[in-house]
Amino acid sequence: MRPTALIRIQPPLTRAPFFTCQLLSQTRKTSTKSPSIQEPLKPGTILKSDSGQSYRIDEILADRRKPLLCVYRASTARSNYIIKNMIPGEFNYQLDLQKPLSARPHVRAVIDTVREQELFIYPFLTGDLLRLSRKALSKPSRREILRGALCGLVDLHNRDILHNDIKPNNVLLNYEEHHGGEIVINKVQIPDLEDTVIVPSGKWLKGPLCGNAIWRSPESWCRSRQNQASDVFSFGIMMIYVMISEMVFRVSDDQLEAPDSWRYILRRHLSYFADEDGLNGFLGHIGKENPFHERLLALANTFTLEDPRQPFTRWQYVDPDLRDLVGKMTNLEPTRRITAKEALRHCWFSQTT
């Protein structure tokens, strides 16, 4: 097979309409009321929720102040829970966004509140997909976990919600390990709705650098127009990790921490997922005025016959149906990616082995 070297660049395409959302609060109805407590709750504290349930604070999992945004592990006599401070002023916005999702089995949404202290209460799940993927899971089990997580993403996208941070440790699970190493999955959910944004169909979010460096979409790296297609890209990258144990954008620590870390990671984007049409479309998507337009042109020209691109579609050791599905989810041009709902209907999810 002839190696793929240079990519021809064509003039950028016409840009589609977008709306700008530099700060999440610009699109939200915020409250002027602030919680009176500005110190973390101490372990042993008993909270009375708006439903009348009593919760005991067992542990501070994250301590962040100014503003106070802590995460706690809590319990009742029957179950464990997670309690979070809401961003000041966003209690009502988040409640309106999350309450309709509370009944969705694959989304972890608020189930109780303490309005006076602007606290949300969530179910506690025992693990996450980042760690569970390292265990001896069968391929069918891995596929079913991904199916459940994708169902959760479809639920969000059906309500025009952009998650912004799809990655393996943002897929939570309840599971049991039995004698002999068998792992039984009981629940799969997408959490962390606090940083989500509503992006109506046909619109775009522009400006923020969303998500984690080794999972985020190329348009997020470029601070260009983002929407639900950006979640789909990140989900496709996560599928590669879950099914073949490869973090395709995991560069060295030195490169990851470098001021120009984009250089090393986006070169991999081009190597694995940028065919000629996709790159030309992506350049049109971000526009000539975006500084990454010239940066990507320069990166594209670093591939040679001696150091060619390595398109994911040619990774012969990967299941052909998986290659096809991930390829459709990770097209460099956002408008050419399949939707989460379309991905869920792909034949790969019908496999049984």
Coordinates of C-alpha atoms in Angstrom, one line a residue:
M1 CA 0.0 0.0 0.0
R2 CA 1.4 3.4 -1.0
P3 CA 2.0 5.6 2.1
T4 CA -0.1 8.8 2.4
A5 CA 2.3 11.7 2.4
L6 CA 1.3 15.2 1.5
I7 CA -2.3 16.6 1.5
R8 CA -3.3 19.1 -1.2
I9 CA -4.9 22.2 0.2
Q10 CA -7.8 23.9 -1.5
P11 CA -9.4 27.3 -0.8
P12 CA -11.5 27.4 2.4
L13 CA -15.3 26.9 2.2
T14 CA -17.9 29.5 3.1
R15 CA -18.4 29.7 6.9
A16 CA -21.7 28.8 8.4
P17 CA -23.7 30.9 10.9
F18 CA -22.6 30.7 14.5
F19 CA -23.2 32.3 17.8
T20 CA -20.5 33.3 20.3
C21 CA -20.6 32.0 23.9
Q22 CA -17.4 33.2 25.6
L23 CA -18.8 32.7 29.1
L24 CA -21.4 30.1 30.0
S25 CA -23.3 32.6 32.1
Q26 CA -24.1 34.7 29.0
T27 CA -26.6 32.1 27.9
R28 CA -28.1 31.3 31.4
K29 CA -30.6 32.9 33.6
T30 CA -28.7 33.4 36.8
S31 CA -29.9 34.1 40.3
T32 CA -28.4 36.9 42.5
K33 CA -28.7 34.8 45.6
S34 CA -25.5 33.3 46.9
P35 CA -25.2 30.6 49.5
S36 CA -24.3 31.8 53.0
I37 CA -21.8 29.1 53.7
Q38 CA -18.3 29.8 52.1
E39 CA -16.4 27.0 53.8
P40 CA -16.4 23.3 52.9
L41 CA -18.8 21.1 54.8
K42 CA -17.0 19.0 57.4
P43 CA -17.2 15.2 57.5
G44 CA -20.0 14.2 59.9
T45 CA -22.2 17.1 58.9
I46 CA -25.9 16.1 58.4
L47 CA -27.7 17.9 55.6
K48 CA -31.5 18.0 55.3
S49 CA -32.4 18.1 51.6
D50 CA -35.4 19.8 50.0
S51 CA -37.1 16.4 49.7
G52 CA -36.7 15.9 53.5
Q53 CA -34.0 13.2 53.2
S54 CA -31.0 13.4 55.6
Y55 CA -27.5 13.0 54.2
R56 CA -24.3 12.6 56.1
I57 CA -21.1 14.1 54.7
D58 CA -18.5 11.3 54.7
E59 CA -15.6 12.7 52.8
I60 CA -14.4 15.8 50.9
L61 CA -13.4 14.6 47.4
A62 CA -12.6 18.0 45.9
D63 CA -11.9 21.3 47.8
R64 CA -12.1 24.3 45.6
R65 CA -12.8 27.9 46.9
K66 CA -13.4 31.4 45.6
P67 CA -16.0 30.4 44.5
L68 CA -16.8 27.4 46.8
L69 CA -17.1 24.4 44.4
C70 CA -16.6 21.3 46.5
V71 CA -17.5 17.7 45.8
Y72 CA -18.4 15.4 48.7
R73 CA -19.1 11.7 49.2
A74 CA -22.2 11.4 51.4
S75 CA -24.5 8.6 52.6
T76 CA -27.9 7.7 54.0
A77 CA -28.7 4.5 55.8
R78 CA -29.2 2.8 52.5
S79 CA -27.0 4.3 49.8
N80 CA -24.0 6.5 48.9
Y81 CA -24.2 9.8 47.1
I82 CA -22.2 12.6 45.6
I83 CA -22.9 16.2 46.6
K84 CA -21.7 19.2 44.6
N85 CA -21.7 22.9 45.1
M86 CA -23.3 24.6 42.1
I87 CA -21.6 27.5 40.4
P88 CA -22.9 30.6 42.3
G89 CA -26.1 31.9 40.7
E90 CA -26.7 28.8 38.4
F91 CA -28.8 26.7 40.7
N92 CA -32.1 27.3 38.9
Y93 CA -30.5 27.0 35.4
Q94 CA -28.9 23.7 36.3
L95 CA -32.1 22.4 37.9
D96 CA -34.1 23.2 34.8
L97 CA -31.5 21.6 32.6
Q98 CA -31.0 18.4 34.7
K99 CA -34.4 17.5 36.2
P100 CA -35.8 16.3 32.8
L101 CA -32.8 14.0 32.5
S102 CA -33.1 12.4 36.0
A103 CA -35.2 9.6 34.7
R104 CA -32.8 8.8 31.8
P105 CA -30.9 5.6 32.7
H106 CA -27.6 6.5 31.1
V107 CA -27.3 10.1 32.3
R108 CA -26.3 11.0 35.9
A109 CA -28.5 14.0 36.7
V110 CA -29.6 15.6 40.0
I111 CA -31.9 13.6 42.1
D112 CA -32.2 15.9 45.2
T113 CA -31.1 19.4 46.2
V114 CA -30.3 21.7 49.2
R115 CA -31.5 25.0 47.8
E116 CA -30.3 27.1 50.7
Q117 CA -26.7 26.1 50.1
E118 CA -27.0 25.6 46.3
L119 CA -26.1 21.9 46.5
F120 CA -27.0 19.2 44.1
I121 CA -27.2 15.5 45.1
Y122 CA -26.3 12.7 42.7
P123 CA -26.2 8.9 42.8
F124 CA -22.8 7.5 43.6
L125 CA -21.3 5.1 41.1
T126 CA -18.4 2.8 42.0
G127 CA -16.0 3.3 39.1
D128 CA -15.2 4.9 35.8
L129 CA -14.3 3.7 32.3
L130 CA -10.8 4.9 32.4
R131 CA -9.9 2.5 35.1
L132 CA -12.3 -0.3 34.3
S133 CA -10.9 -0.6 30.8
R134 CA -7.6 -1.8 32.2
K135 CA -9.4 -4.9 33.6
A136 CA -10.0 -8.1 31.8
L137 CA -13.3 -7.2 30.2
S138 CA -14.6 -9.1 27.2
K139 CA -15.2 -7.4 23.9
P140 CA -19.0 -7.8 24.2
S141 CA -18.8 -6.2 27.7
R142 CA -16.8 -3.3 26.4
R143 CA -19.2 -2.8 23.5
E144 CA -22.2 -2.8 25.8
I145 CA -20.5 -0.2 28.1
L146 CA -19.9 2.0 25.0
R147 CA -23.5 1.5 23.9
G148 CA -24.8 2.6 27.3
A149 CA -22.6 5.7 27.3
L150 CA -23.6 6.5 23.7
C151 CA -27.3 6.2 24.7
G152 CA -26.6 8.8 27.4
L153 CA -24.9 11.1 24.9
V154 CA -27.9 10.7 22.5
D155 CA -30.2 11.8 25.4
L156 CA -28.2 14.9 25.9
H157 CA -28.0 15.8 22.2
N158 CA -31.8 15.2 21.8
R159 CA -32.2 18.2 24.2
D160 CA -29.5 20.2 22.3
I161 CA -27.0 19.8 25.1
L162 CA -23.3 19.9 24.3
H163 CA -21.4 18.0 27.0
N164 CA -18.0 19.5 26.2
D165 CA -15.9 16.9 28.1
I166 CA -16.4 13.4 26.8
K167 CA -13.6 11.1 28.1
P168 CA -13.3 7.7 29.7
N169 CA -13.3 9.0 33.3
N170 CA -16.5 10.9 32.5
V171 CA -18.3 7.6 31.9
L172 CA -19.3 6.2 35.4
L173 CA -20.3 2.6 36.1
N174 CA -21.7 0.4 38.8
Y175 CA -20.2 -3.1 38.5
E176 CA -19.5 -6.2 40.5
E177 CA -16.4 -8.5 40.3
H178 CA -17.2 -12.1 40.9
H179 CA -14.9 -15.1 41.6
G180 CA -13.1 -16.2 38.6
G181 CA -12.6 -12.6 37.3
E182 CA -16.1 -12.1 35.8
I183 CA -17.2 -8.5 35.8
V184 CA -20.9 -7.7 35.7
I185 CA -21.9 -4.2 34.6
N186 CA -25.1 -2.9 36.3
K187 CA -25.2 0.7 35.3
V188 CA -23.4 3.1 32.8
Q189 CA -24.0 6.9 33.0
I190 CA -22.6 10.1 31.6
P191 CA -22.0 12.6 34.5
D192 CA -20.8 16.2 34.9
L193 CA -23.7 18.2 33.4
E194 CA -22.6 21.3 35.3
D195 CA -20.3 22.5 32.4
T196 CA -22.7 21.6 29.6
V197 CA -24.0 24.2 27.1
I198 CA -27.3 24.3 25.2
V199 CA -26.4 24.7 21.5
P200 CA -29.6 24.7 19.3
S201 CA -29.5 22.7 16.0
G202 CA -27.7 24.6 13.3
K203 CA -25.9 26.8 15.8
W204 CA -22.3 26.8 17.1
L205 CA -20.4 27.6 20.3
K206 CA -17.2 29.6 19.6
G207 CA -14.3 30.6 21.8
P208 CA -13.8 28.2 24.7
L209 CA -11.1 25.5 24.9
C210 CA -13.3 22.7 26.0
G211 CA -12.4 19.2 27.3
N212 CA -9.2 17.4 28.0
A213 CA -6.1 17.8 25.8
I214 CA -5.9 14.2 24.7
W215 CA -9.6 13.7 24.1
R216 CA -10.8 17.1 22.7
S217 CA -11.9 17.7 19.2
P218 CA -9.7 19.6 16.7
E219 CA -12.2 22.5 16.5
S220 CA -11.9 22.9 20.3
W221 CA -8.1 23.0 20.0
C222 CA -8.5 25.8 17.5
R223 CA -11.1 27.6 19.6
S224 CA -13.4 27.5 16.6
R225 CA -17.0 26.7 16.1
Q226 CA -18.2 23.7 18.2
N227 CA -21.4 21.8 18.7
Q228 CA -22.6 18.3 19.4
A229 CA -20.3 17.0 16.6
S230 CA -17.4 17.8 18.9
D231 CA -18.8 15.4 21.5
V232 CA -19.0 12.7 18.8
F233 CA -15.4 13.2 17.8
S234 CA -14.3 12.8 21.5
F235 CA -16.5 9.7 21.8
G236 CA -14.9 8.1 18.8
I237 CA -11.4 8.7 20.3
M238 CA -12.6 7.1 23.6
M239 CA -13.9 4.1 21.7
I240 CA -10.4 3.4 20.3
Y241 CA -9.1 3.5 23.9
V242 CA -11.8 1.2 25.2
M243 CA -11.6 -1.4 22.4
I244 CA -7.8 -1.5 21.6
S245 CA -6.3 0.1 24.7
E246 CA -4.6 3.0 22.8
M247 CA -4.8 6.7 23.7
V248 CA -4.1 7.9 20.3
F249 CA -3.3 11.5 21.3
R250 CA -1.3 10.6 24.4
V251 CA 2.0 12.3 23.6
S252 CA 5.0 12.5 26.1
D253 CA 4.7 14.4 29.3
D254 CA 7.2 17.0 28.0
Q255 CA 5.1 17.5 24.8
L256 CA 1.8 17.6 26.7
E257 CA 3.1 20.3 29.1
A258 CA 4.8 22.4 26.4
P259 CA 3.4 25.8 25.6
D260 CA 2.9 24.6 22.0
S261 CA 1.5 21.2 23.0
W262 CA -1.1 21.7 20.2
R263 CA 1.7 21.1 17.7
Y264 CA 2.3 17.5 18.8
I265 CA -1.3 16.5 19.4
L266 CA -2.8 18.1 16.3
R267 CA -0.1 16.4 14.1
R268 CA -1.6 13.2 15.3
H269 CA -5.1 14.4 14.4
L270 CA -3.8 15.0 10.9
S271 CA -1.9 11.7 10.8
Y272 CA -4.8 9.5 11.9
F273 CA -8.0 11.3 10.8
A274 CA -7.3 14.0 8.2
D275 CA -8.0 12.8 4.6
E276 CA -7.7 15.5 1.9
D277 CA -11.4 16.4 1.9
G278 CA -11.6 16.4 5.7
L279 CA -8.6 18.8 6.1
N280 CA -9.8 21.1 3.4
G281 CA -13.2 21.2 5.0
F282 CA -11.8 21.8 8.4
L283 CA -9.7 24.7 7.2
G284 CA -12.8 26.2 5.7
H285 CA -14.6 25.6 9.0
I286 CA -12.1 27.5 11.2
G287 CA -11.5 30.2 8.6
K288 CA -8.3 31.9 7.4
E289 CA -8.3 34.4 10.2
N290 CA -7.9 31.7 12.8
P291 CA -4.1 31.3 13.7
F292 CA -4.5 27.5 13.5
H293 CA -5.2 27.8 9.8
E294 CA -1.5 28.5 9.0
R295 CA -0.4 26.2 11.8
L296 CA -2.3 23.2 10.3
L297 CA -1.0 24.0 6.8
A298 CA 2.6 23.8 8.2
L299 CA 1.9 20.6 10.1
A300 CA 0.3 19.0 7.0
N301 CA 3.5 19.6 5.1
T302 CA 5.7 17.8 7.7
F303 CA 4.5 14.4 6.4
T304 CA 6.8 12.8 3.9
L305 CA 7.2 9.5 2.1
E306 CA 9.8 8.6 4.8
D307 CA 7.5 9.8 7.6
P308 CA 3.9 9.3 6.2
R309 CA 0.5 9.7 7.7
Q310 CA -1.0 6.7 9.5
P311 CA -4.7 6.8 8.7
F312 CA -6.8 5.0 11.3
T313 CA -8.9 3.5 8.5
R314 CA -5.8 1.5 7.5
W315 CA -5.1 0.0 10.9
Q316 CA -5.6 -3.6 9.8
Y317 CA -5.4 -5.1 13.3
V318 CA -8.6 -3.2 14.2
D319 CA -12.0 -4.7 13.5
P320 CA -13.2 -3.3 10.1
D321 CA -16.6 -2.3 11.4
L322 CA -15.0 -0.5 14.3
R323 CA -12.7 1.3 11.9
D324 CA -15.7 2.3 9.8
L325 CA -17.7 3.6 12.7
V326 CA -14.8 5.5 14.4
G327 CA -13.8 6.9 11.0
K328 CA -17.3 8.4 10.5
M329 CA -17.3 9.9 14.0
T330 CA -13.8 11.5 13.7
N331 CA -13.9 13.1 10.3
L332 CA -11.9 16.2 10.7
E333 CA -14.7 18.4 9.3
P334 CA -17.4 18.6 12.0
T335 CA -20.3 18.9 9.5
R336 CA -19.3 15.5 7.9
R337 CA -19.4 13.5 11.1
I338 CA -22.3 11.2 11.8
T339 CA -24.5 12.0 14.8
A340 CA -24.5 10.2 18.1
K341 CA -27.9 8.7 17.1
E342 CA -26.5 7.5 13.8
A343 CA -23.5 6.0 15.5
L344 CA -25.8 4.0 17.8
R345 CA -27.4 2.4 14.8
H346 CA -24.1 1.4 13.2
C347 CA -23.7 -2.4 12.5
W348 CA -20.7 -2.6 14.9
F349 CA -23.1 -2.3 17.9
S350 CA -25.0 -5.4 16.5
Q351 CA -21.9 -7.7 16.8
T352 CA -22.1 -10.4 19.5
T353 CA -18.5 -11.5 19.7

